[in-house]
Coordinates of C-alpha atoms in Angstrom, one line a residue:
Chain A
M1 CA 128.9 139.8 103.7
L2 CA 132.2 141.5 102.8
Q3 CA 133.2 138.4 100.9
Q4 CA 130.1 138.8 98.8
L5 CA 131.0 142.4 98.1
F6 CA 134.5 141.6 97.1
R7 CA 133.3 138.9 94.8
S8 CA 131.3 141.3 92.7
P9 CA 133.5 142.8 89.9
M10 CA 131.4 146.0 89.7
A11 CA 131.7 146.6 93.4
L12 CA 135.5 146.1 93.2
L13 CA 135.7 148.5 90.3
C14 CA 133.7 151.2 92.0
M15 CA 135.5 150.8 95.3
G16 CA 138.8 150.9 93.4
I17 CA 137.9 154.1 91.7
I18 CA 136.8 155.8 94.9
F19 CA 139.8 154.4 96.9
I20 CA 142.4 155.5 94.3
T21 CA 140.8 158.9 93.9
A22 CA 140.9 159.3 97.7
L23 CA 144.6 158.2 97.8
L24 CA 145.5 160.6 95.0
G25 CA 143.7 163.4 96.9
I26 CA 145.5 162.6 100.2
F27 CA 148.9 162.4 98.5
A28 CA 148.3 165.2 96.0
P29 CA 151.4 167.3 97.0
W30 CA 153.7 164.4 96.3
V31 CA 151.9 163.1 93.2
A32 CA 151.2 166.3 91.4
P33 CA 153.9 167.2 88.9
N34 CA 153.4 171.0 89.2
D35 CA 152.2 173.6 91.7
P36 CA 148.4 173.9 91.1
Y37 CA 148.7 177.7 91.6
A38 CA 151.8 178.4 89.4
N39 CA 151.0 180.4 86.3
D40 CA 152.7 179.9 83.0
I41 CA 150.9 182.5 81.0
L42 CA 153.0 181.9 77.9
N43 CA 151.8 178.3 77.8
K44 CA 148.1 178.8 78.3
F45 CA 145.7 176.3 76.7
A46 CA 148.7 174.0 76.0
G47 CA 148.0 170.5 74.8
P48 CA 149.2 167.4 76.8
S49 CA 152.9 167.2 77.2
W50 CA 155.5 165.6 79.5
Q51 CA 155.5 168.7 81.7
Y52 CA 151.8 169.2 81.7
P53 CA 150.2 165.7 81.4
L54 CA 146.7 167.0 80.8
G55 CA 147.6 170.4 79.3
T56 CA 147.1 173.9 80.9
D57 CA 144.2 176.2 81.5
Q58 CA 143.6 179.8 80.7
L59 CA 146.3 181.0 83.1
G60 CA 148.7 178.3 82.1
R61 CA 148.2 176.3 85.3
C62 CA 148.7 172.5 85.1
V63 CA 145.2 170.9 84.7
F64 CA 146.4 167.5 86.1
S65 CA 147.8 169.0 89.3
R66 CA 144.7 171.1 89.8
M67 CA 142.5 168.0 89.3
L68 CA 144.5 166.2 92.0
F69 CA 144.3 169.0 94.5
G70 CA 140.6 169.4 93.5
I71 CA 139.9 165.9 94.9
R72 CA 140.3 167.3 98.4
P73 CA 137.3 169.6 98.6
T74 CA 135.2 167.5 96.2
L75 CA 135.5 164.1 97.8
F76 CA 136.3 164.8 101.4
L77 CA 133.7 167.6 101.9
S78 CA 131.1 165.3 100.3
L79 CA 132.1 162.5 102.7
L80 CA 131.8 165.0 105.5
T81 CA 128.3 166.0 104.3
M82 CA 127.3 162.4 104.0
L83 CA 128.5 161.5 107.6
G84 CA 126.7 164.6 109.0
T85 CA 123.4 163.8 107.2
I86 CA 123.5 160.1 108.1
G87 CA 124.4 160.8 111.7
I88 CA 121.4 163.2 112.3
G89 CA 119.1 161.2 110.0
V90 CA 119.7 157.9 111.7
V91 CA 119.3 159.2 115.3
M92 CA 116.1 161.1 114.3
G93 CA 114.7 158.3 112.2
I94 CA 115.3 155.5 114.6
T95 CA 114.0 157.5 117.5
A96 CA 110.8 158.4 115.6
G97 CA 110.3 154.9 114.3
Y98 CA 111.0 152.9 117.4
F99 CA 109.3 155.0 120.1
R100 CA 106.4 156.4 117.9
G101 CA 103.8 158.4 119.7
T102 CA 104.5 162.1 120.5
V103 CA 108.2 161.9 119.7
D104 CA 107.4 160.6 116.3
E105 CA 104.8 163.3 115.7
I106 CA 107.2 166.1 116.6
I107 CA 110.1 164.8 114.6
M108 CA 108.0 164.0 111.5
R109 CA 106.3 167.3 111.5
V110 CA 109.8 169.0 111.5
V111 CA 110.8 166.7 108.7
D112 CA 107.6 167.6 106.8
V113 CA 108.6 171.3 107.0
M114 CA 112.1 170.6 105.9
L115 CA 111.0 168.5 103.0
S116 CA 108.5 171.1 101.8
F117 CA 111.4 173.4 100.7
P118 CA 113.2 172.6 97.4
S119 CA 116.7 171.6 98.5
Q120 CA 118.7 173.7 96.1
I121 CA 116.7 176.8 97.0
I122 CA 117.2 176.4 100.7
I123 CA 121.0 175.8 100.2
L124 CA 121.1 179.0 98.1
A125 CA 119.2 180.8 100.9
V126 CA 121.5 179.6 103.6
V127 CA 124.5 180.6 101.6
A128 CA 123.0 184.0 101.0
L129 CA 122.3 184.3 104.7
L130 CA 125.6 183.1 106.1
G131 CA 127.9 184.3 103.3
V132 CA 129.7 182.6 100.4
D133 CA 131.8 179.9 101.9
I134 CA 132.2 176.2 101.4
R135 CA 131.6 175.5 105.1
N136 CA 128.2 177.1 104.8
V137 CA 127.5 174.9 101.8
V138 CA 128.3 171.8 103.8
L139 CA 126.1 173.0 106.7
A140 CA 123.3 173.8 104.4
S141 CA 123.5 170.4 102.7
I142 CA 123.3 168.6 106.1
F143 CA 120.6 170.9 107.3
I144 CA 118.3 170.1 104.3
K145 CA 119.2 166.5 103.7
W146 CA 118.9 164.9 107.1
A147 CA 115.1 165.1 106.9
W148 CA 115.0 163.0 103.8
Y149 CA 117.2 160.4 105.6
A150 CA 115.1 160.5 108.8
R151 CA 112.0 159.6 106.8
M152 CA 113.6 156.7 105.0
I153 CA 115.1 155.3 108.2
R154 CA 111.9 155.7 110.2
T155 CA 110.1 153.6 107.6
A156 CA 112.7 150.9 107.8
T157 CA 112.7 151.0 111.6
I158 CA 108.9 150.7 111.8
K159 CA 109.1 147.7 109.5
Y160 CA 111.5 145.9 111.9
T161 CA 109.9 147.1 115.2
S162 CA 106.9 144.8 114.7
M163 CA 109.1 141.9 113.8
N164 CA 108.8 139.0 116.3
F165 CA 112.5 139.0 117.2
V166 CA 112.2 142.6 118.4
L167 CA 109.0 141.6 120.3
F168 CA 110.8 138.7 121.9
S169 CA 113.7 140.9 122.8
R170 CA 111.3 143.3 124.5
S171 CA 109.4 140.5 126.3
I172 CA 112.6 139.1 127.9
G173 CA 113.5 142.7 129.0
S174 CA 116.4 143.6 126.8
G175 CA 117.0 147.4 127.1
N176 CA 116.0 149.8 124.4
F177 CA 119.6 150.7 123.7
F178 CA 120.5 147.1 123.2
I179 CA 117.6 146.5 120.8
L180 CA 118.4 149.7 118.8
T181 CA 122.1 149.0 118.4
R182 CA 122.1 145.2 118.1
H183 CA 118.8 144.6 116.2
M184 CA 117.8 147.8 114.5
L185 CA 121.1 149.2 113.3
P186 CA 122.3 145.9 111.6
C187 CA 118.9 145.5 110.1
I188 CA 118.7 148.9 108.5
A189 CA 122.4 148.8 107.6
A190 CA 121.6 147.6 104.1
E191 CA 119.3 150.5 103.5
L192 CA 121.8 152.8 105.2
A193 CA 124.7 151.8 103.0
V194 CA 122.7 152.3 99.9
L195 CA 121.5 155.7 101.0
A196 CA 125.0 156.7 102.1
S197 CA 126.7 155.8 98.8
L198 CA 123.9 157.4 96.8
D199 CA 124.1 160.5 99.0
T200 CA 127.9 160.8 98.5
G201 CA 127.2 161.0 94.8
W202 CA 124.6 163.7 95.5
A203 CA 126.9 165.6 97.7
I204 CA 129.7 165.6 95.2
L205 CA 127.4 166.9 92.5
N206 CA 126.0 169.5 94.9
I207 CA 129.4 170.9 96.0
S208 CA 130.5 170.9 92.4
T209 CA 127.3 172.7 91.3
L210 CA 127.6 175.4 93.9
S211 CA 131.3 175.9 93.1
F212 CA 130.4 176.1 89.5
L213 CA 127.9 178.8 90.4
G214 CA 130.6 180.5 92.4
L215 CA 129.0 179.9 95.8
G216 CA 131.1 177.1 97.1
V217 CA 134.9 176.8 96.8
Q218 CA 136.4 180.1 95.7
A219 CA 139.0 180.7 93.1
P220 CA 141.9 180.2 92.9
T221 CA 141.5 177.0 95.1
P222 CA 141.3 174.1 92.7
E223 CA 137.9 172.4 92.7
W224 CA 136.3 170.4 89.9
G225 CA 133.1 172.4 89.7
A226 CA 135.1 175.7 89.8
M227 CA 137.4 174.4 87.1
L228 CA 134.3 173.6 85.0
N229 CA 133.1 177.2 85.6
E230 CA 136.5 178.6 84.3
A231 CA 136.4 176.2 81.4
K232 CA 132.9 177.3 80.5
N233 CA 134.2 180.8 79.6
V234 CA 136.3 179.4 76.8
M235 CA 133.7 176.7 75.8
V236 CA 133.7 177.8 72.2
S237 CA 137.4 178.4 71.6
N238 CA 138.8 175.6 73.8
P239 CA 136.1 173.0 74.5
E240 CA 138.6 170.4 75.6
Q241 CA 139.1 172.3 78.9
M242 CA 135.7 171.0 80.1
I243 CA 136.4 167.4 79.3
V244 CA 138.7 166.5 82.2
P245 CA 136.8 167.9 85.2
G246 CA 133.5 167.0 83.7
L247 CA 134.5 163.4 83.1
A248 CA 136.0 163.1 86.5
V249 CA 132.7 164.2 88.2
V250 CA 130.7 161.8 86.1
V251 CA 133.0 158.9 86.8
L252 CA 133.2 159.5 90.6
V253 CA 129.4 160.1 91.0
G254 CA 128.7 157.1 88.9
A255 CA 131.1 155.0 91.0
C256 CA 129.3 156.1 94.2
N257 CA 125.9 155.2 92.7
M258 CA 126.9 151.8 91.4
L259 CA 128.6 151.0 94.7
G260 CA 125.2 151.7 96.4
D261 CA 123.6 149.1 94.2
C262 CA 126.4 146.5 94.9
L263 CA 126.2 147.2 98.6
R264 CA 122.5 146.5 98.6
D265 CA 123.0 143.1 97.0
A266 CA 125.8 142.2 99.3
L267 CA 124.1 143.2 102.5
D268 CA 121.1 141.0 101.9
P269 CA 121.9 138.0 104.1
K270 CA 119.7 135.6 102.1
A271 CA 121.8 136.2 99.0
V272 CA 125.1 135.3 100.8
R273 CA 125.2 131.7 99.7
Q274 CA 123.2 130.7 96.6
Chain B
M1 CA 99.5 123.5 143.1
S2 CA 99.7 127.3 143.3
T3 CA 98.4 129.8 140.8
L4 CA 101.2 131.0 138.7
L5 CA 99.5 133.5 136.4
E6 CA 96.1 135.1 136.8
A7 CA 94.4 137.5 134.5
H8 CA 91.4 139.3 135.6
N9 CA 88.9 141.1 133.4
I10 CA 91.3 142.1 130.6
R11 CA 90.0 144.6 128.1
V12 CA 91.8 145.9 125.1
S13 CA 90.6 148.0 122.2
F14 CA 92.4 149.5 119.2
K15 CA 91.6 152.6 117.3
K16 CA 89.9 151.8 114.1
E17 CA 91.8 152.6 110.9
N18 CA 88.7 153.3 108.8
Q19 CA 87.1 156.1 110.8
T20 CA 83.7 157.3 109.5
R21 CA 84.4 160.8 110.5
L22 CA 87.6 163.0 110.2
F23 CA 89.5 162.8 113.5
G24 CA 87.0 160.1 114.6
K25 CA 87.8 158.2 117.8
E26 CA 85.9 154.9 117.1
R27 CA 87.6 152.0 118.7
Q28 CA 87.4 148.3 118.0
Q29 CA 87.0 146.1 121.1
V30 CA 89.4 143.2 120.8
L31 CA 89.4 141.7 124.3
R32 CA 86.2 142.1 126.3
G33 CA 86.9 141.1 129.8
I34 CA 89.0 138.0 129.7
S35 CA 89.8 136.2 132.9
L36 CA 91.9 133.1 133.2
H37 CA 94.3 131.5 135.5
L38 CA 97.3 129.1 135.0
E39 CA 98.3 126.7 137.8
E40 CA 101.9 125.6 138.3
G41 CA 102.9 122.8 136.0
E42 CA 99.8 122.7 133.8
C43 CA 99.2 123.4 130.2
L44 CA 96.3 125.7 129.3
G45 CA 95.1 125.7 125.8
I46 CA 93.6 128.9 124.3
I47 CA 91.7 128.2 121.2
G48 CA 89.8 130.4 118.8
E49 CA 89.5 131.3 115.1
S50 CA 91.5 134.0 113.4
G51 CA 90.6 137.4 114.7
S52 CA 89.2 136.1 118.0
G53 CA 91.8 138.1 119.9
K54 CA 94.0 135.2 121.1
S55 CA 97.3 136.7 119.8
T56 CA 96.4 140.0 121.4
L57 CA 95.8 138.2 124.6
G58 CA 99.3 136.6 124.2
R59 CA 100.8 140.1 123.9
V60 CA 99.1 141.3 126.9
L61 CA 100.2 138.3 129.0
S62 CA 103.8 138.6 127.8
G63 CA 104.0 142.2 128.9
L64 CA 104.2 143.8 125.5
L65 CA 100.8 145.5 125.5
R66 CA 99.3 147.2 128.4
P67 CA 95.5 146.4 128.7
E68 CA 93.1 149.3 129.2
E69 CA 91.4 147.5 132.1
G70 CA 92.2 144.5 134.2
T71 CA 95.1 143.1 136.0
I72 CA 97.6 140.4 135.4
T73 CA 99.4 138.8 138.3
L74 CA 102.5 136.7 137.7
D75 CA 103.4 134.7 140.8
G76 CA 101.6 137.2 143.0
Q77 CA 103.0 140.4 141.4
D78 CA 101.2 142.8 139.1
L79 CA 102.8 142.6 135.7
Y80 CA 101.9 146.1 134.7
G81 CA 102.2 147.7 138.1
H82 CA 105.0 150.0 139.3
H83 CA 108.2 148.1 140.1
T84 CA 111.7 148.8 140.9
R85 CA 114.2 147.9 138.2
A86 CA 115.2 144.7 139.8
E87 CA 111.6 143.6 140.4
A88 CA 110.8 144.4 136.8
R89 CA 113.7 142.3 135.5
A90 CA 112.8 139.4 137.8
L91 CA 109.2 139.5 136.4
R92 CA 110.5 139.6 132.8
H93 CA 112.2 136.3 133.0
M94 CA 109.2 134.5 134.5
L95 CA 107.5 134.2 131.2
S96 CA 109.0 133.5 127.8
V97 CA 107.4 133.5 124.3
V98 CA 107.6 131.3 121.2
F99 CA 106.0 132.8 118.1
Q100 CA 104.2 131.3 115.2
D101 CA 106.2 132.8 112.4
Y102 CA 109.6 131.4 112.8
T103 CA 111.0 133.3 109.8
S104 CA 110.5 136.7 111.5
S105 CA 111.0 135.6 115.1
T106 CA 114.8 135.5 114.8
N107 CA 117.1 138.3 113.5
P108 CA 118.3 137.1 110.1
R109 CA 121.7 138.6 110.8
F110 CA 122.3 136.7 114.0
R111 CA 123.9 133.3 114.3
V112 CA 122.1 130.7 116.4
S113 CA 124.7 131.3 119.2
S114 CA 123.8 135.0 119.3
I115 CA 120.1 134.3 119.1
I116 CA 120.3 132.2 122.2
G117 CA 123.0 134.4 123.6
E118 CA 120.7 137.4 123.7
S119 CA 118.4 135.5 126.1
L120 CA 121.4 134.6 128.2
R121 CA 122.5 138.2 128.3
A122 CA 119.0 139.2 129.5
L123 CA 119.2 136.5 132.2
E124 CA 122.7 137.8 133.3
H125 CA 121.3 141.3 133.6
A126 CA 118.2 140.0 135.5
T127 CA 120.0 137.8 138.0
G128 CA 123.5 139.4 138.0
E129 CA 125.2 136.0 137.6
R130 CA 127.9 135.2 135.1
I131 CA 127.0 132.5 132.5
D132 CA 129.5 130.6 130.3
R133 CA 127.5 131.4 127.2
K134 CA 129.2 129.0 124.8
R135 CA 128.6 126.0 127.1
R136 CA 125.1 127.0 127.9
V137 CA 124.2 127.4 124.2
A138 CA 125.5 123.9 123.5
E139 CA 123.5 122.6 126.5
L140 CA 120.3 124.3 125.3
L141 CA 120.7 123.1 121.7
E142 CA 121.1 119.5 123.0
Q143 CA 118.0 120.0 125.2
V144 CA 115.9 120.8 122.1
G145 CA 117.5 117.9 120.1
L146 CA 119.9 119.9 117.9
P147 CA 123.6 119.2 117.4
E148 CA 126.1 121.6 118.9
S149 CA 127.5 122.5 115.5
F150 CA 124.3 124.4 114.7
A151 CA 125.5 127.3 116.9
I152 CA 127.4 128.9 114.1
R153 CA 124.6 128.7 111.5
Y154 CA 122.4 131.5 110.4
P155 CA 118.5 131.2 110.5
H156 CA 118.2 130.8 106.8
E157 CA 120.4 127.8 106.9
L158 CA 117.9 125.9 109.1
S159 CA 114.7 124.2 108.3
G160 CA 111.4 125.4 109.8
G161 CA 111.3 122.7 112.5
Q162 CA 115.0 123.3 113.4
L163 CA 114.5 127.0 113.6
Q164 CA 111.4 126.6 115.8
R165 CA 113.5 124.4 118.1
V166 CA 116.1 127.2 118.3
C167 CA 113.3 129.5 119.3
I168 CA 112.2 127.1 122.0
A169 CA 115.9 126.9 123.2
R170 CA 116.0 130.7 123.2
A171 CA 112.8 130.8 125.3
L172 CA 114.2 128.2 127.7
A173 CA 117.4 130.1 128.1
I174 CA 116.0 132.7 130.4
R175 CA 114.8 129.9 132.7
P176 CA 111.2 130.8 132.6
R177 CA 108.4 129.2 134.6
I178 CA 105.8 129.8 131.9
I179 CA 106.2 129.6 128.2
L180 CA 103.7 131.2 126.0
L181 CA 103.4 129.3 122.7
D182 CA 101.7 131.6 120.3
E183 CA 100.7 129.3 117.4
A184 CA 104.2 127.9 117.9
I185 CA 103.6 124.8 115.8
S186 CA 100.9 125.9 113.4
S187 CA 103.2 126.8 110.6
L188 CA 105.1 123.5 110.7
D189 CA 104.1 120.4 108.7
A190 CA 102.3 117.6 110.4
S191 CA 105.2 115.3 111.2
T192 CA 107.3 118.1 112.5
Q193 CA 104.4 119.3 114.6
V194 CA 104.3 116.0 116.4
Q195 CA 108.0 116.0 117.0
V196 CA 107.9 119.5 118.4
M197 CA 104.9 118.7 120.6
D198 CA 106.7 115.6 121.9
L199 CA 109.7 117.8 122.6
L200 CA 107.5 120.3 124.4
A201 CA 105.9 117.6 126.5
A202 CA 109.3 116.2 127.4
L203 CA 110.7 119.6 128.4
R204 CA 107.6 120.3 130.5
R205 CA 108.2 117.1 132.6
E206 CA 111.9 117.7 132.8
L207 CA 111.9 121.4 133.8
S208 CA 108.4 121.5 135.4
L209 CA 107.2 124.3 133.1
S210 CA 103.7 125.6 132.6
Y211 CA 102.5 126.3 129.1
L212 CA 100.0 128.7 127.7
F213 CA 99.3 127.2 124.4
I214 CA 97.5 129.5 121.9
T215 CA 96.3 127.8 118.7
H216 CA 93.5 127.4 116.3
D217 CA 94.2 123.7 116.0
L218 CA 92.1 121.5 118.3
T219 CA 94.1 118.3 117.7
S220 CA 97.3 119.8 119.1
I221 CA 95.4 121.1 122.1
T222 CA 94.1 117.6 123.0
Y223 CA 97.6 116.2 122.5
L224 CA 99.3 118.6 124.9
C225 CA 96.9 120.5 127.2
D226 CA 95.2 119.8 130.5
R227 CA 92.6 122.5 130.3
V228 CA 91.3 124.5 127.4
V229 CA 89.4 127.8 127.0
F230 CA 87.5 128.7 123.8
M231 CA 87.7 132.3 122.6
N232 CA 85.3 134.0 120.3
Q233 CA 85.1 137.7 119.5
G234 CA 87.3 138.6 122.4
E235 CA 85.4 136.7 125.0
I236 CA 85.9 133.3 126.6
V237 CA 82.8 131.3 125.6
E238 CA 83.6 128.0 127.1
Q239 CA 86.1 126.5 129.5
V240 CA 86.9 122.8 129.7
D241 CA 88.7 121.8 132.9
D242 CA 89.2 118.1 131.9
I243 CA 90.5 117.6 128.4
T244 CA 89.1 114.1 128.2
K245 CA 85.6 115.5 128.5
I246 CA 86.1 117.9 125.6
A247 CA 83.2 116.4 123.7
S248 CA 80.8 117.5 126.4
I249 CA 81.1 121.2 125.7
T250 CA 77.8 123.1 125.4
S251 CA 78.3 126.6 123.9
P252 CA 77.3 126.7 120.2
Y253 CA 80.6 128.3 119.0
A254 CA 82.9 125.8 120.7
R255 CA 80.6 123.0 119.5
Q256 CA 80.8 124.3 116.0
L257 CA 84.6 124.5 116.2
L258 CA 84.9 121.0 117.6
E259 CA 82.6 119.6 114.9
A260 CA 84.6 121.3 112.2
V261 CA 87.8 119.6 113.4
M262 CA 86.4 116.2 114.4
G263 CA 84.0 115.8 111.6
I264 CA 81.1 113.5 112.5
G265 CA 82.9 111.6 115.3
C266 CA 82.1 113.8 118.2
E267 CA 78.5 113.0 118.9
H268 CA 79.4 109.5 119.9
G269 CA 80.9 110.5 123.2
S270 CA 84.3 111.2 124.6
G271 CA 85.9 107.7 124.6
Q272 CA 85.7 107.2 120.9
E273 CA 86.5 110.8 120.4
Q274 CA 89.8 110.5 122.1
A275 CA 90.7 107.4 120.1
S276 CA 90.1 109.0 116.7
D277 CA 92.0 112.0 117.9
E278 CA 95.1 109.9 118.7
A279 CA 94.8 108.2 115.4
W280 CA 94.9 111.6 113.7
V281 CA 97.9 112.7 115.6
A282 CA 99.8 109.6 114.9

């Protein structure tokens, strides 16, 4: 399964991009050439140089250093969001899909209610209610997104519940917990991996969007969406300011989405050996 | 011989999907009062066309679907009655199932050793004894005529007949007294069918098992079973207690089924009947 994944060049490329980005984010204080908060107002909008590899912004801060420090909120908060949504979604989805009946009805009606709100609007509403803070953005994202997961996972679970191997397992008296963890989870793992990597992409975009709107990470903390927002103000005079954070978001989200595709191929057991 | 399994007046109905009214409660009767019994060491064939309710009956008998009415007694104990945990577990490993569709009856992510190992785990839980799983898997594979090296294979690396043997090994692993074969050989090709039936016959002698053999195929019934019941529209329409006298059946449905399989041979009496039947199987 993993061998198959490592054999695909696209998967390697995507995992490489995400892995290196994560490493750069973790070791940002040692990698960054400058302090991301240090102003050098005389050198504002400077071009690339040895001192500032990617130039400086409107306050003369090193763009490269800010990019590196910006990985932390962007990537790690989106991973946190993804784990949260997957955790709740899997538990709810499997419970609803496997036990059916009343439990299913209750969970799915809650899910219906959640899904009937447009996700961006409810995130804005939650942020407005709880205050402008990145923690509230993460909470709101988990709150709105788990329902979507629960529905997808419920469908996958129902598909496998009527399979003969689950029936056999029940007929010989294996416990529900055993069936759910040993049969169900591995079976829906393929769907789960795809959903997870796609969702990480979504979460990155979402956190960047809200920071861009000024509702997520607050200035002066470096964050890619917030950097784009600052660059937007000088869009006409210094358009190159938008390129670096914009490109970084596109590449990282693209890598997450492509990795989702590759994972789906690799987790299909029939495709393991052609 | 004692009665191992007895079903009395089983009724099952399902809610119809295409209701004529909004929130309608129309139900489709699937089993209408089935009663049957299985003696120790015998093989009872249950035959019927598609949709006659025989697979539903299989689910009821294997403890997966609680009937609306009727009782099932396994070795004197009510299958759907109230039990302590230990009793329930003991009941569970009395009866084992082999399904028709071998592609979906094993988890595609499990190796053969884990497929059989799951049954061994259930048996460990039911009896509380420790089992050397690796050795037992090898023994079971040998019992169903597969090499030990198959233990590390995945289901998609086996042929249909081999996988069905693995399913039989898995069913045997919980040391059942009854095996329910739900169309277990119907999806195999003719020569593999005979091999698997021979295997089943041999295992039955060796381990003194009882079989409940659900099928739509009359030739395999005559090859393996001692008694046969004919099902149609959720009812038992005919019961033959001596398989050699199968040509003497009277009900029109069973007659029709028999003629469809046997062609024109069956009006000449049972002796000839049996001969042509064996020729067909061979």
